[in-house]
mmCIF file with all atom_site columns, C-alpha atoms in Angstrom:
data_model
loop_
_atom_site.group_PDB
_atom_site.id
_atom_site.type_symbol
_atom_site.label_atom_id
_atom_site.label_alt_id
_atom_site.label_comp_id
_atom_site.label_asym_id
_atom_site.label_entity_id
_atom_site.label_seq_id
_atom_site.pdbx_PDB_ins_code
_atom_site.Cartn_x
_atom_site.Cartn_y
_atom_site.Cartn_z
_atom_site.occupancy
_atom_site.B_iso_or_equiv
_atom_site.pdbx_formal_charge
_atom_site.auth_seq_id
_atom_site.auth_comp_id
_atom_site.auth_asym_id
_atom_site.auth_atom_id
_atom_site.pdbx_PDB_model_num
ATOM 1  C CA . UNK A 1 1  ? 0.912   21.671  -37.823 1.00 51.00 ? 99  UNK A CA 1
ATOM 2  C CA . UNK A 1 2  ? -0.409  18.016  -37.441 1.00 56.00 ? 100 UNK A CA 1
ATOM 3  C CA . UNK A 1 3  ? 3.002   16.744  -36.331 1.00 59.00 ? 101 UNK A CA 1
ATOM 4  C CA . UNK A 1 4  ? 3.121   19.076  -33.447 1.00 61.00 ? 102 UNK A CA 1
ATOM 5  C CA . UNK A 1 5  ? -0.322  18.230  -32.516 1.00 56.00 ? 103 UNK A CA 1
ATOM 6  C CA . UNK A 1 6  ? 0.327   14.650  -32.509 1.00 58.00 ? 104 UNK A CA 1
ATOM 7  C CA . UNK A 1 7  ? 3.625   15.143  -30.458 1.00 56.00 ? 105 UNK A CA 1
ATOM 8  C CA . UNK A 1 8  ? 1.480   16.997  -27.896 1.00 58.00 ? 106 UNK A CA 1
ATOM 9  C CA . UNK A 1 9  ? -0.968  14.302  -27.536 1.00 64.00 ? 107 UNK A CA 1
ATOM 10 C CA . UNK A 1 10 ? 1.885   11.805  -26.917 1.00 64.00 ? 108 UNK A CA 1
ATOM 11 C CA . UNK A 1 11 ? 3.126   13.877  -24.206 1.00 71.00 ? 109 UNK A CA 1
ATOM 12 C CA . UNK A 1 12 ? -0.344  14.100  -22.451 1.00 77.00 ? 110 UNK A CA 1
ATOM 13 C CA . UNK A 1 13 ? -0.678  10.322  -22.611 1.00 81.00 ? 111 UNK A CA 1
ATOM 14 C CA . UNK A 1 14 ? 2.607   9.846   -20.895 1.00 84.00 ? 112 UNK A CA 1
ATOM 15 C CA . UNK A 1 15 ? 1.759   12.556  -18.125 1.00 87.00 ? 113 UNK A CA 1
ATOM 16 C CA . UNK A 1 16 ? -1.702  10.487  -17.548 1.00 90.00 ? 114 UNK A CA 1
ATOM 17 C CA . UNK A 1 17 ? 0.261   7.354   -17.249 1.00 91.00 ? 115 UNK A CA 1
ATOM 18 C CA . UNK A 1 18 ? 2.781   8.840   -14.830 1.00 93.00 ? 116 UNK A CA 1
ATOM 19 C CA . UNK A 1 19 ? -0.268  10.354  -12.716 1.00 94.00 ? 117 UNK A CA 1
ATOM 20 C CA . UNK A 1 20 ? -1.839  6.773   -12.603 1.00 95.00 ? 118 UNK A CA 1
ATOM 21 C CA . UNK A 1 21 ? 1.228   5.099   -11.590 1.00 95.00 ? 119 UNK A CA 1
ATOM 22 C CA . UNK A 1 22 ? 1.831   7.555   -8.724  1.00 95.00 ? 120 UNK A CA 1
ATOM 23 C CA . UNK A 1 23 ? -1.636  7.141   -7.546  1.00 94.00 ? 121 UNK A CA 1
ATOM 24 C CA . UNK A 1 24 ? -1.255  3.373   -7.467  1.00 95.00 ? 122 UNK A CA 1
ATOM 25 C CA . UNK A 1 25 ? 2.070   3.643   -5.536  1.00 93.00 ? 123 UNK A CA 1
ATOM 26 C CA . UNK A 1 26 ? 0.588   6.008   -2.939  1.00 92.00 ? 124 UNK A CA 1
ATOM 27 C CA . UNK A 1 27 ? -2.409  3.459   -2.511  1.00 89.00 ? 125 UNK A CA 1
ATOM 28 C CA . UNK A 1 28 ? 0.148   0.537   -2.064  1.00 87.00 ? 126 UNK A CA 1
ATOM 29 C CA . UNK A 1 29 ? 2.050   2.555   0.536   1.00 87.00 ? 127 UNK A CA 1
ATOM 30 C CA . UNK A 1 30 ? -1.203  3.108   2.309   1.00 82.00 ? 128 UNK A CA 1
ATOM 31 C CA . UNK A 1 31 ? -2.303  -0.583  2.373   1.00 81.00 ? 129 UNK A CA 1
ATOM 32 C CA . UNK A 1 32 ? 1.303   -1.513  3.511   1.00 79.00 ? 130 UNK A CA 1
ATOM 33 C CA . UNK A 1 33 ? 1.175   0.926   6.276   1.00 77.00 ? 131 UNK A CA 1
ATOM 34 C CA . UNK A 1 34 ? -2.251  -0.906  7.607   1.00 76.00 ? 132 UNK A CA 1
ATOM 35 C CA . UNK A 1 35 ? -1.243  -4.364  6.821   1.00 80.00 ? 133 UNK A CA 1
ATOM 36 C CA . UNK A 1 36 ? 2.485   -4.507  6.860   1.00 83.00 ? 134 UNK A CA 1
ATOM 37 C CA . UNK A 1 37 ? 2.765   -6.398  10.249  1.00 83.00 ? 135 UNK A CA 1
ATOM 38 C CA . UNK A 1 38 ? 0.196   -8.775  9.257   1.00 85.00 ? 136 UNK A CA 1
ATOM 39 C CA . UNK A 1 39 ? 2.105   -9.658  5.905   1.00 84.00 ? 137 UNK A CA 1
ATOM 40 C CA . UNK A 1 40 ? 5.556   -9.850  7.809   1.00 85.00 ? 138 UNK A CA 1
ATOM 41 C CA . UNK A 1 41 ? 4.084   -12.304 10.419  1.00 86.00 ? 139 UNK A CA 1
ATOM 42 C CA . UNK A 1 42 ? 2.390   -14.516 7.851   1.00 87.00 ? 140 UNK A CA 1
ATOM 43 C CA . UNK A 1 43 ? 5.472   -14.863 5.889   1.00 86.00 ? 141 UNK A CA 1
ATOM 44 C CA . UNK A 1 44 ? 7.467   -15.607 8.950   1.00 87.00 ? 142 UNK A CA 1
ATOM 45 C CA . UNK A 1 45 ? 5.155   -18.226 9.707   1.00 89.00 ? 143 UNK A CA 1
ATOM 46 C CA . UNK A 1 46 ? 5.238   -19.965 6.233   1.00 88.00 ? 144 UNK A CA 1
ATOM 47 C CA . UNK A 1 47 ? 8.954   -19.654 6.338   1.00 89.00 ? 145 UNK A CA 1
ATOM 48 C CA . UNK A 1 48 ? 9.268   -21.363 9.867   1.00 88.00 ? 146 UNK A CA 1
ATOM 49 C CA . UNK A 1 49 ? 6.775   -24.119 8.835   1.00 87.00 ? 147 UNK A CA 1
ATOM 50 C CA . UNK A 1 50 ? 8.758   -24.783 5.590   1.00 89.00 ? 148 UNK A CA 1
ATOM 51 C CA . UNK A 1 51 ? 11.741  -25.088 7.561   1.00 89.00 ? 149 UNK A CA 1
ATOM 52 C CA . UNK A 1 52 ? 10.197  -27.823 9.793   1.00 88.00 ? 150 UNK A CA 1
ATOM 53 C CA . UNK A 1 53 ? 9.509   -25.532 12.756  1.00 86.00 ? 151 UNK A CA 1
ATOM 54 C CA . UNK A 1 54 ? 6.267   -24.396 14.498  1.00 88.00 ? 152 UNK A CA 1
ATOM 55 C CA . UNK A 1 55 ? 4.703   -21.286 12.981  1.00 85.00 ? 153 UNK A CA 1
ATOM 56 C CA . UNK A 1 56 ? 2.005   -20.964 15.692  1.00 87.00 ? 154 UNK A CA 1
ATOM 57 C CA . UNK A 1 57 ? 3.390   -17.797 17.316  1.00 87.00 ? 155 UNK A CA 1
ATOM 58 C CA . UNK A 1 58 ? 4.132   -16.073 14.018  1.00 86.00 ? 156 UNK A CA 1
ATOM 59 C CA . UNK A 1 59 ? 0.465   -16.963 13.000  1.00 86.00 ? 157 UNK A CA 1
ATOM 60 C CA . UNK A 1 60 ? -0.840  -15.617 16.271  1.00 88.00 ? 158 UNK A CA 1
ATOM 61 C CA . UNK A 1 61 ? 1.046   -12.372 15.888  1.00 87.00 ? 159 UNK A CA 1
ATOM 62 C CA . UNK A 1 62 ? -0.393  -11.974 12.325  1.00 86.00 ? 160 UNK A CA 1
ATOM 63 C CA . UNK A 1 63 ? -3.856  -12.421 13.740  1.00 86.00 ? 161 UNK A CA 1
ATOM 64 C CA . UNK A 1 64 ? -3.267  -9.998  16.338  1.00 87.00 ? 162 UNK A CA 1
ATOM 65 C CA . UNK A 1 65 ? -1.802  -7.558  13.696  1.00 85.00 ? 163 UNK A CA 1
ATOM 66 C CA . UNK A 1 66 ? -4.779  -7.920  11.533  1.00 83.00 ? 164 UNK A CA 1
ATOM 67 C CA . UNK A 1 67 ? -7.205  -7.076  14.281  1.00 86.00 ? 165 UNK A CA 1
ATOM 68 C CA . UNK A 1 68 ? -4.976  -3.964  15.136  1.00 84.00 ? 166 UNK A CA 1
ATOM 69 C CA . UNK A 1 69 ? -5.125  -2.837  11.292  1.00 78.00 ? 167 UNK A CA 1
ATOM 70 C CA . UNK A 1 70 ? -8.859  -3.370  10.899  1.00 79.00 ? 168 UNK A CA 1
ATOM 71 C CA . UNK A 1 71 ? -9.399  -1.231  13.822  1.00 81.00 ? 169 UNK A CA 1
ATOM 72 C CA . UNK A 1 72 ? -7.137  1.321   12.659  1.00 76.00 ? 170 UNK A CA 1
ATOM 73 C CA . UNK A 1 73 ? -8.767  1.237   9.084   1.00 73.00 ? 171 UNK A CA 1
ATOM 74 C CA . UNK A 1 74 ? -12.023 2.017   10.601  1.00 76.00 ? 172 UNK A CA 1
ATOM 75 C CA . UNK A 1 75 ? -10.954 4.809   12.643  1.00 74.00 ? 173 UNK A CA 1
ATOM 76 C CA . UNK A 1 76 ? -11.561 8.185   11.134  1.00 67.00 ? 174 UNK A CA 1
ATOM 77 C CA . UNK A 1 77 ? -8.336  10.097  10.895  1.00 66.00 ? 175 UNK A CA 1
ATOM 78 C CA . UNK A 1 78 ? -7.183  13.297  9.361   1.00 67.00 ? 176 UNK A CA 1
ATOM 79 C CA . UNK A 1 79 ? -3.646  14.794  9.121   1.00 62.00 ? 177 UNK A CA 1
ATOM 80 C CA . UNK A 1 80 ? -3.835  15.921  12.681  1.00 63.00 ? 178 UNK A CA 1
ATOM 81 C CA . UNK A 1 81 ? -4.780  12.710  14.423  1.00 63.00 ? 179 UNK A CA 1
ATOM 82 C CA . UNK A 1 82 ? -2.796  10.057  12.273  1.00 59.00 ? 180 UNK A CA 1
ATOM 83 C CA . UNK A 1 83 ? -0.134  8.162   13.866  1.00 57.00 ? 181 UNK A CA 1
ATOM 84 C CA . UNK A 1 84 ? 0.278   5.211   11.580  1.00 57.00 ? 182 UNK A CA 1
ATOM 85 C CA . UNK A 1 85 ? 0.883   1.642   12.163  1.00 50.00 ? 183 UNK A CA 1
ATOM 86 C CA . UNK A 1 86 ? 4.708   1.470   11.669  1.00 50.00 ? 184 UNK A CA 1
ATOM 87 C CA . UNK A 1 87 ? 5.747   1.849   15.227  1.00 50.00 ? 185 UNK A CA 1
ATOM 88 C CA . UNK A 1 88 ? 3.563   -0.919  16.474  1.00 48.00 ? 186 UNK A CA 1
#
């Protein structure tokens, strides 16, 4: 009896762990939707400057993407009005 109960508790812990990991993954995808362009442009600026070039254009694009992401984050959305930030 106690062996069966212990096995059920182990399965419950694993299920809770999987749910937590799934929620973290969903949150990460949502954050990347908003700030993906900003991160890409900042990375491009860093790479350009490390190569000895001028990263000003990429930095300016990152600033513009950050403003757009902040505006979209503050806009109330539901499933009917959501368009995302991927196409911009």
